[in-house]
XYZ file of C-alpha atoms in Angstrom:
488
model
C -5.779 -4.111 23.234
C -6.487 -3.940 19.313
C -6.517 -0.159 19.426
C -3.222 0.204 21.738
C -0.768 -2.289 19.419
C -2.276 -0.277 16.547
C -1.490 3.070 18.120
C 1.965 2.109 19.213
C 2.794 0.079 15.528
C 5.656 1.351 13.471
C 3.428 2.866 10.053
C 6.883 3.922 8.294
C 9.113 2.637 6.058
C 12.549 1.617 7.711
C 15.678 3.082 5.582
C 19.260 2.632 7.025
C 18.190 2.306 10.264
C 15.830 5.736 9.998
C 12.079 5.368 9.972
C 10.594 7.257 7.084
C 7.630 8.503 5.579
C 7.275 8.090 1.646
C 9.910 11.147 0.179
C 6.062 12.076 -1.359
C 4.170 12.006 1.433
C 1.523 10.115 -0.088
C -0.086 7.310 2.166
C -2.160 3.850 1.587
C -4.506 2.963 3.982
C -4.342 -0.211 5.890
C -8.233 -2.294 5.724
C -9.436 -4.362 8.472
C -10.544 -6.925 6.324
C -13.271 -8.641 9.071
C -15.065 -5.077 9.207
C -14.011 -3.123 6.034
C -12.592 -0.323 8.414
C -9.463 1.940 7.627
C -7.238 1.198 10.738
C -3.764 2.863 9.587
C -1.971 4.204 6.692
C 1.418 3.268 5.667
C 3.491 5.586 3.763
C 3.352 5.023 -0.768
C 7.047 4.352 -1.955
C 8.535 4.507 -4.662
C 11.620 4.109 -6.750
C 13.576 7.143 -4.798
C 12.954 5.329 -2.024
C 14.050 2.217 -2.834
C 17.262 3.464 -4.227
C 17.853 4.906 -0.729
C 17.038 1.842 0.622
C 19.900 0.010 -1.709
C 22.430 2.819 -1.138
C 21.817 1.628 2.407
C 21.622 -2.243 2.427
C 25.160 -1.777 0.053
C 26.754 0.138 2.616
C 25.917 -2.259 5.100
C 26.816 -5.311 3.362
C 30.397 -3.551 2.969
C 30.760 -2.469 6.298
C 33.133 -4.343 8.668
C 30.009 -4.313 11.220
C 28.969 -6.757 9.098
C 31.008 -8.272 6.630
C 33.398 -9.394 9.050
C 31.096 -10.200 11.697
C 32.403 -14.072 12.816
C 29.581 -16.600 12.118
C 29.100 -17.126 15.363
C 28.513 -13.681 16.366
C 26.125 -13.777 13.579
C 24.131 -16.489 14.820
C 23.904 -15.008 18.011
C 22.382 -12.298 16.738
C 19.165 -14.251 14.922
C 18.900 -16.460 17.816
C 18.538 -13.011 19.525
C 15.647 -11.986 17.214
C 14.056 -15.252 17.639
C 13.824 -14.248 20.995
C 12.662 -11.268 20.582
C 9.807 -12.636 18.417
C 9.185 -15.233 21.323
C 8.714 -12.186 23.685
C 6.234 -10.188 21.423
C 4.289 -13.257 20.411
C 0.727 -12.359 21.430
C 1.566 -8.774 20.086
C 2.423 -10.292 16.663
C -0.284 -12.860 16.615
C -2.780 -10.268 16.988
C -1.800 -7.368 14.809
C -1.124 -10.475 12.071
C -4.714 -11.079 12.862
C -6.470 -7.500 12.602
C -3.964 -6.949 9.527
C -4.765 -10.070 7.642
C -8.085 -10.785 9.058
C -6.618 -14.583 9.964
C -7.721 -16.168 13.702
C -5.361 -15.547 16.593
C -5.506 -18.359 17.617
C -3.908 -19.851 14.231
C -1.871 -16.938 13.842
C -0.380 -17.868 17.693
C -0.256 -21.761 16.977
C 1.756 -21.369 13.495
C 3.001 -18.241 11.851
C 4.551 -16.579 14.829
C 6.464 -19.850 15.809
C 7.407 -20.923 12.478
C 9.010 -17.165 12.064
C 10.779 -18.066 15.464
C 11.578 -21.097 14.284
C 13.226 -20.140 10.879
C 15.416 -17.507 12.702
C 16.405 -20.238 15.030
C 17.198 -22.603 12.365
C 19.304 -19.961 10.339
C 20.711 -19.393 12.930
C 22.832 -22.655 13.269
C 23.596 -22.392 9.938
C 25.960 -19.306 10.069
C 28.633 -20.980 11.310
C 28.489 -24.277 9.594
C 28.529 -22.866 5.968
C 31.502 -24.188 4.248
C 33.162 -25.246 1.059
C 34.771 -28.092 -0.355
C 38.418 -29.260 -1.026
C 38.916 -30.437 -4.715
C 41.197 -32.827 -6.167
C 42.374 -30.998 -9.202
C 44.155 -32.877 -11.484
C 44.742 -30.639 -14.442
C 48.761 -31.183 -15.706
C 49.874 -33.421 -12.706
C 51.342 -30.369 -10.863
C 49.968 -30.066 -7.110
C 47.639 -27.829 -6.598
C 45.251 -26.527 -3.564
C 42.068 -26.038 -4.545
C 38.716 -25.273 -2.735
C 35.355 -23.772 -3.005
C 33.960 -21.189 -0.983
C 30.345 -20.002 -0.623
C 30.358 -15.870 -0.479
C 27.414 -13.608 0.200
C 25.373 -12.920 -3.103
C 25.115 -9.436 -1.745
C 21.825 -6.911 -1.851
C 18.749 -9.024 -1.781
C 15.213 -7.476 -2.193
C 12.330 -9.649 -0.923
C 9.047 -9.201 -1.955
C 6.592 -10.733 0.200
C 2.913 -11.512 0.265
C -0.200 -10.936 2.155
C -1.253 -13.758 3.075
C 1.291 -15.352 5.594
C 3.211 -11.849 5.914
C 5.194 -12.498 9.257
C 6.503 -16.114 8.296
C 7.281 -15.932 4.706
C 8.962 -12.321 5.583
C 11.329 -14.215 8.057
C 11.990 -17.174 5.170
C 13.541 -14.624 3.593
C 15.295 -12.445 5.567
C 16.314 -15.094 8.161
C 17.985 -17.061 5.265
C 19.673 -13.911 3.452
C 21.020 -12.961 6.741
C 22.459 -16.256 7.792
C 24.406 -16.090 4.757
C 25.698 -12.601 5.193
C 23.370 -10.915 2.706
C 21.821 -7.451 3.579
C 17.771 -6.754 2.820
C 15.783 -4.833 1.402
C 12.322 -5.648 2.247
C 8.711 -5.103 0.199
C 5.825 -6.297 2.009
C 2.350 -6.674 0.551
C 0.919 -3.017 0.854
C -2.512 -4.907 1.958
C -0.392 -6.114 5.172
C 2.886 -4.356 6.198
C 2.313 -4.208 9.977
C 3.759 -7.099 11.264
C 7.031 -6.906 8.344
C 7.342 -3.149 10.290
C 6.999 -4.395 13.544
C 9.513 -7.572 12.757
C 11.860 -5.073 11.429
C 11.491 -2.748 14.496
C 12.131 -5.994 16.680
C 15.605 -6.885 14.552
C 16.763 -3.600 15.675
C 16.452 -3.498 19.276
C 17.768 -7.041 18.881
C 21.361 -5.380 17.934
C 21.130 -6.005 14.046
C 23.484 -3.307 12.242
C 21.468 -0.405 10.680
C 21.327 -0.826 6.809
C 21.140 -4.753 7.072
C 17.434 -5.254 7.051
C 15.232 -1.803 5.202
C 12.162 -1.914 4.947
C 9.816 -0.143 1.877
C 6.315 0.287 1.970
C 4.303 0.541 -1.079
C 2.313 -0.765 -4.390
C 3.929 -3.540 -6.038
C 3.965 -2.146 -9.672
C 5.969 0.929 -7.907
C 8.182 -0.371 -5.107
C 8.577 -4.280 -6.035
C 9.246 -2.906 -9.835
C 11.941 -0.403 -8.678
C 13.490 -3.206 -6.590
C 13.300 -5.812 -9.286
C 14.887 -3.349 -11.812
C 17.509 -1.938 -9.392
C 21.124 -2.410 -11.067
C 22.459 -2.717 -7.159
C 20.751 -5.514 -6.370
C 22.073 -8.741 -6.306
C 19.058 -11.045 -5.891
C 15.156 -10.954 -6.004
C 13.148 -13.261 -3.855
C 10.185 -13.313 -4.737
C 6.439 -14.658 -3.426
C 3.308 -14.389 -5.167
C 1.420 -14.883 -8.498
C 2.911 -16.800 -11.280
C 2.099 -13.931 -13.507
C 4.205 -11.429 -10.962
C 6.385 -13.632 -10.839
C 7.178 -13.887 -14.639
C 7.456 -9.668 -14.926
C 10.364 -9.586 -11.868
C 11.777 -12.349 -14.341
C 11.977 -10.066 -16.626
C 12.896 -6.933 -14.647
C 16.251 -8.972 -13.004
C 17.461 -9.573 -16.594
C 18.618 -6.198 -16.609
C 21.719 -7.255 -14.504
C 21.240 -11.104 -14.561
C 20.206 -11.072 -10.896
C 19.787 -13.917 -9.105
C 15.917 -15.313 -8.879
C 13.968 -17.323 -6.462
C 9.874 -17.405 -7.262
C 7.594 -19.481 -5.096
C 4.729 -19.037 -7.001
C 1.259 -20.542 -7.797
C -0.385 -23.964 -7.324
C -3.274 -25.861 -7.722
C -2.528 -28.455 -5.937
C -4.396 -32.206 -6.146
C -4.830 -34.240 -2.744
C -5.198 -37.694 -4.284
C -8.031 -40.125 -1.944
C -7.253 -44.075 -2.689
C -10.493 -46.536 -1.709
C -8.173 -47.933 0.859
C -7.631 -44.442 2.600
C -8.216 -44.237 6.447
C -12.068 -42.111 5.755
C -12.233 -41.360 9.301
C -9.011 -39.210 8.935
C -9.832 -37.789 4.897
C -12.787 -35.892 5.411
C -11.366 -33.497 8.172
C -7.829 -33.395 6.680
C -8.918 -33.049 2.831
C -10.654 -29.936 4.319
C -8.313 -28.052 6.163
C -6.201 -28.915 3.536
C -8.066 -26.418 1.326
C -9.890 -24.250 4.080
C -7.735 -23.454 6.162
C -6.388 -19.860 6.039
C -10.097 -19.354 4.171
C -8.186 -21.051 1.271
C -5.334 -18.241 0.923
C -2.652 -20.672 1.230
C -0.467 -21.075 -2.009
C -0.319 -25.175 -1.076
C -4.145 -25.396 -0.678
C -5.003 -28.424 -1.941
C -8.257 -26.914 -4.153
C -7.875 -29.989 -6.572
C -9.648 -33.385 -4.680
C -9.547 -36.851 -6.580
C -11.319 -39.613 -5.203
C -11.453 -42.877 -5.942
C -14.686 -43.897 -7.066
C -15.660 -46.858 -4.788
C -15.724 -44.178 -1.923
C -16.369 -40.911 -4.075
C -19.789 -40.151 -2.753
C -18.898 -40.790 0.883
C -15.767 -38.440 0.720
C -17.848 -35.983 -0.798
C -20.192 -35.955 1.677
C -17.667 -35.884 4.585
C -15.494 -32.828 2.687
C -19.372 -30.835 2.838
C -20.075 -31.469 5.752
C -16.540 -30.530 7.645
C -17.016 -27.217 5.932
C -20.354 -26.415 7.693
C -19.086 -26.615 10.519
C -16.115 -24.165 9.941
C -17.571 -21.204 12.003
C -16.699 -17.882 10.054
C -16.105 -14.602 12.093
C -13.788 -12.005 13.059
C -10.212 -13.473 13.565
C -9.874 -11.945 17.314
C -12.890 -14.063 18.350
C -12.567 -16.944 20.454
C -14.405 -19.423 18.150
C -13.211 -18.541 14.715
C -11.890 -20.710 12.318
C -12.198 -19.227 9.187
C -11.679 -15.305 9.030
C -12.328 -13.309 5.989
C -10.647 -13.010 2.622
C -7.868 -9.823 2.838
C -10.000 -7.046 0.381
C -13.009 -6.742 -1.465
C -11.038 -7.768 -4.511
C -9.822 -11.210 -3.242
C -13.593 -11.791 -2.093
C -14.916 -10.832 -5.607
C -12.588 -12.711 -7.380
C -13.479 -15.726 -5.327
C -17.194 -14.951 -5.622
C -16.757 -15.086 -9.646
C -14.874 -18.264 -9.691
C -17.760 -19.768 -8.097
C -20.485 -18.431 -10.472
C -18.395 -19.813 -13.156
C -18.073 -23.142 -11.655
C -22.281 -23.488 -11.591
C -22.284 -21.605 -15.052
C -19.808 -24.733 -16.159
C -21.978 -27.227 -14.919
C -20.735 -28.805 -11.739
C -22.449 -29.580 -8.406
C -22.240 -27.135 -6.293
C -22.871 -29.113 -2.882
C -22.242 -26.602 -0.347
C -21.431 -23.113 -0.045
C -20.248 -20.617 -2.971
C -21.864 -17.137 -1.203
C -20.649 -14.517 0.516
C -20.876 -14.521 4.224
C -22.374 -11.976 6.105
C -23.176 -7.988 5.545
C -19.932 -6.459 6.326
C -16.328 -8.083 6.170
C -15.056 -9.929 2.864
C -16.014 -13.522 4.537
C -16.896 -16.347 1.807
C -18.773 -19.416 2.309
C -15.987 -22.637 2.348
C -17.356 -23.926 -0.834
C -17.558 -27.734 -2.447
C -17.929 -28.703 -6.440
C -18.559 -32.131 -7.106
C -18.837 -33.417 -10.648
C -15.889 -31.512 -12.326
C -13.580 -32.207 -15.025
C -10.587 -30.386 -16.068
C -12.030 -28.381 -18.531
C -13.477 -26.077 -15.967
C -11.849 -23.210 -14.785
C -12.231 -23.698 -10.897
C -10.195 -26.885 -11.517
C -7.256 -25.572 -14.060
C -7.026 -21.874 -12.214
C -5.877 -20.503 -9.196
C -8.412 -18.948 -7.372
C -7.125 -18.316 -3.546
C -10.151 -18.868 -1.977
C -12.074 -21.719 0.191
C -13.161 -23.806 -3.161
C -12.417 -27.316 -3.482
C -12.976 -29.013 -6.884
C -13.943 -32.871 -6.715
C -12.625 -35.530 -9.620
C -13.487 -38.990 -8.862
C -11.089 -41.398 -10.295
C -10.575 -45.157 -11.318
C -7.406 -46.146 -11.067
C -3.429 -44.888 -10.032
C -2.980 -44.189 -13.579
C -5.647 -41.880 -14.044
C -5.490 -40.635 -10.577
C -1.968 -39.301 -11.673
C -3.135 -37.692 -15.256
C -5.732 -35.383 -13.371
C -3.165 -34.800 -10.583
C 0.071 -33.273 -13.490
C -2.730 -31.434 -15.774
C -1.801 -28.250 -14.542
C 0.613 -25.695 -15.421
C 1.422 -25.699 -11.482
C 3.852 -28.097 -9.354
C 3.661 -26.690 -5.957
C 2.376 -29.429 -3.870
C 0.087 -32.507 -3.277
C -0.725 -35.427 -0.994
C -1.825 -38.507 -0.585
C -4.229 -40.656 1.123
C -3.512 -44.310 1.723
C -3.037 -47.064 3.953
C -0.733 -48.751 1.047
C 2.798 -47.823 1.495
C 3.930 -48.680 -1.499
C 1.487 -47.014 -3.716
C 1.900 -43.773 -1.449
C 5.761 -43.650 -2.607
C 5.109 -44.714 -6.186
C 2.761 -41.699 -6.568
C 5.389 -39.411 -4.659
C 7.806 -40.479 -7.060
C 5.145 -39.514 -10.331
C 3.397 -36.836 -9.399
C 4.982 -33.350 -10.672
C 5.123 -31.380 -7.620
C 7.923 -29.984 -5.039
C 6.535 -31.259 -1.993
C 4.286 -34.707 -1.233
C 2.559 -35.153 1.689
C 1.243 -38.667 2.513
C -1.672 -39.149 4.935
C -0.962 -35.401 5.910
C -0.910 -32.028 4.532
C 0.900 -28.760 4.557
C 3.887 -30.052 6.936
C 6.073 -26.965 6.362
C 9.587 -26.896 8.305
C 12.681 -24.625 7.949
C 14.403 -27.532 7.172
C 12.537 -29.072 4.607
C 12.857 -27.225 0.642
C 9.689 -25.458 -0.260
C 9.340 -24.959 -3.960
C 7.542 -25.865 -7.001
C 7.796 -27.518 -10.307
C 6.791 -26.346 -13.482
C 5.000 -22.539 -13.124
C 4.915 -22.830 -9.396
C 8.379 -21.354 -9.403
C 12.030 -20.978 -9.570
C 14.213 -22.279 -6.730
C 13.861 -23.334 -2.699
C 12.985 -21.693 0.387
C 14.196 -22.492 3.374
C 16.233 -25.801 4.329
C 20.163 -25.533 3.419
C 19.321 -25.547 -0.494
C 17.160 -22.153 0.121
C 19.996 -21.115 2.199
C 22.939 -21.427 -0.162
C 20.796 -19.919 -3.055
C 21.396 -16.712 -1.003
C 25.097 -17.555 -1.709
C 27.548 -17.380 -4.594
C 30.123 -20.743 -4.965
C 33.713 -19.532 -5.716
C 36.489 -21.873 -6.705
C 39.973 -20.827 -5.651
C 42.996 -22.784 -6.977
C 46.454 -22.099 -6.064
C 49.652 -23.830 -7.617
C 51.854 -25.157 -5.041
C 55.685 -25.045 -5.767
């Protein structure tokens, strides 16, 4: 089954409706990242290319086709990709899983139907966009004025590798519900699925030149895009030092900028926290995805009455994680996605011992072949050490303990990032006075990671510029006009 969806997956780039190998002919080859084996090649674009690919999105985005496509013909049409997705599920699910090395299972229970589920959400939006009537007063003449939300045009997404399939649709679902045309860089570690999703918006009816796709390196294809004078908007997801460089390369014509970025994010444990509930959910707060979750929450502070016992229920959850190739049946935690991510992860550890914290459980690499790491626990850090103040994308969790709400709050805002944190406690109103403290775009109380097209995703501080998702994601793909006519 592996070898068939592989054989039969779109390996080209997707350029007004053409598929198209790089103008070059140079190729990068695709890594199974469970057994280190070269599986595909995608074609290595580069600026030509993506200037093709703008010529085409602006021809699209001026076309009647679209342009004047009524709303409701226009939600039609991503309800009709959602379905598509829907149809193709276990396809999806498992070339997500043999690209990124993530289960199947996982990849079937959450990023295929939250990329359904954005689409479907968008989708009700395209005809309830509107503007407001405003009560100009000016010089006491009558006036009729209004606002109106227009498309902000070209948009070029750059996605990333770790959740390719559902952050691709955040983006495109939302630029497309507001009338926007795309052109699309996926992470050149994992561009299957972003080809296949792109093949799938075709034979779903979408108008060729609305969604391109370009395959390639990120300091060659995601520069060129970021640069581009035709481009209207960058969305962007990634590292926080990526991030600040397509900052920089949109200046060029002041193009709009979203960046979900970084985050270290703290999951805060109160004395009168439900245990029984903590030690698995602090866990696959950080574990889950092997840790390559932008949201992980690799920053644990526990109050000190039950420090030792959450400790020893974080370590123990994680040995029982069972690590192995995401297409088997048992799997929880697959590998890291390249011998680079695993290495980085690997150092990060040695540092943490070299720093002088506990290392209770893990911090090894897994296995002879396959870039697996051992879901790893520190115990005994301070802030000081870099495993607790960097991002490292991996399965480490750094514990604080803590003495009071106070404190619990200074460990939780010492970090450049914003993205995210939780809570754990039974006391409702401590749970909302932290939420109302703690610098971060989304709180989770007695949960984690609840992510829904229509809740904003975002971060404060160097996690980022902007929302995904929601209606405030939505209308950042939009431009507000104010139209004022005098009436005689």
């Amino acid at each position: 089954m592996s070898d068939l969806i592989l054989k039969n997956c779109r390996k080209q780039s997707l350029i007004g409706g053409q598929w198209v190998n790089a103008y070059s002919g140079e190729t990068i080859d695709v890594e199974d990242p469970a057994s280190e084996e070269i599986i595909a090649a995608i074609p290595r674009c580069g600026a030509d290319e993506v200037d093709a690919a703008v010529r085409a999105a602006r021809l699209a985005f001026e076309s009647a086709s679209w342009s004047r496509m009524r709303p409701i013909d226009r939600g039609r049409l991503l309800e009709s990709i959602a379905r598509k997705i829907e149809d193709h599920a276990d396809e999806l699910a498992l070339l997500e899983s043999i690209d990124t090395g993530k289960a199947v299972a996982f990849a079937k229970m959450l990023d295929i139907p939250s990329t359904v589920e954005v689409f479907r959400y968008m989708s009700g939006w395209c005809s309830k966009m509107h503007g407001e009537t405003l009560p100009v007063s000016f010089d006491g003449r009558e006036y009729h004025a209004y606002t109106r939300r227009d498309p902000v045009g070209v948009v070029g997404a750059i996605t990333p590798w770790n959740y390719p399939l559902a952050l691709g649709a955040w983006k495109i679902a939302s630029a497309l519900a507001a009338g926007c045309t795309v052109v699309l860089k996926p992470a050149e570690l994992t561009s299957l699925s972003s080809l296949r999703l792109a093949e799938l918006c075709l034979e779903a009816g979408l108008p060729e030149g609305v969604l391109n796709v370009v395959t390639g390196y990120g300091h060659e294809v995601g520069k060129a895009l970021a640069l581009h004078n035709d481009v209207n908007k960058v969305t962007f997801t990634g590292s926080t030092a990526v991030g600040k460089q397509i900052a920089e390369y949109s200046l060029g014509n002041m193009k709009r900028v979203t960046l979900e970025l970084g985050g270290k994010s703290p999951s805060i444990v109160f004395d009168d926290a439900d245990l029984e509930r903590v030690g698995p959910g602090a866990a696959l707060a950080i574990f889950f995805n092997s840790g390559q979750i932008c949201f992980a929450a690799s920053r644990l502070l526990v109050q000190e009455k039950v420090y030792d016992q959450v400790v020893e229920a974080v370590a123990a959850a994680a040995q029982t994680f069972k690590l192995g190739n995401g297409r088997d049946a048992d799997t929880m935690l697959g590998p890291l996605v390249s011998r680079k991510q695993q290495e980085r992860v690997l150092d990060y550890c040695a540092s943490g011992v070299a720093q002088g914290a506990e290392l209770v459980t893990g911090g090894k690499r897994h296995g002879d072949k396959g870039y697996f790491v051992e879901p790893t626990v520190f115990a005994n850090t301070n802030p000081s050490m870099k495993i607790v103040q960097e991002e490292i994308f991996g399965p480490v969790v750094s514990i604080m303990p803590f003495k009071e709400m106070d404190d619990a709050l200074k460990l939780a805002n010492d970090s450049i990032y914003g993205l995210a944190a939780n809570v754990w406690t039974r006391d409702i109103n401590k749970a909302h006075k932290m939420a109302a403290r703690l610098e971060a775009g989304s709180v989770w109380i007695n949960c984690h990671g609840i992510i829904d097209a229509a809740a904003p995703f975002g971060g404060f501080k160097q996690s980022g510029w902007g929302r995904e998702v929601s209606a405030e994601g939505l209308y950042a793909y939009t431009e507000t006009k104010t139209v004022c006519a005098l009436l005689d």
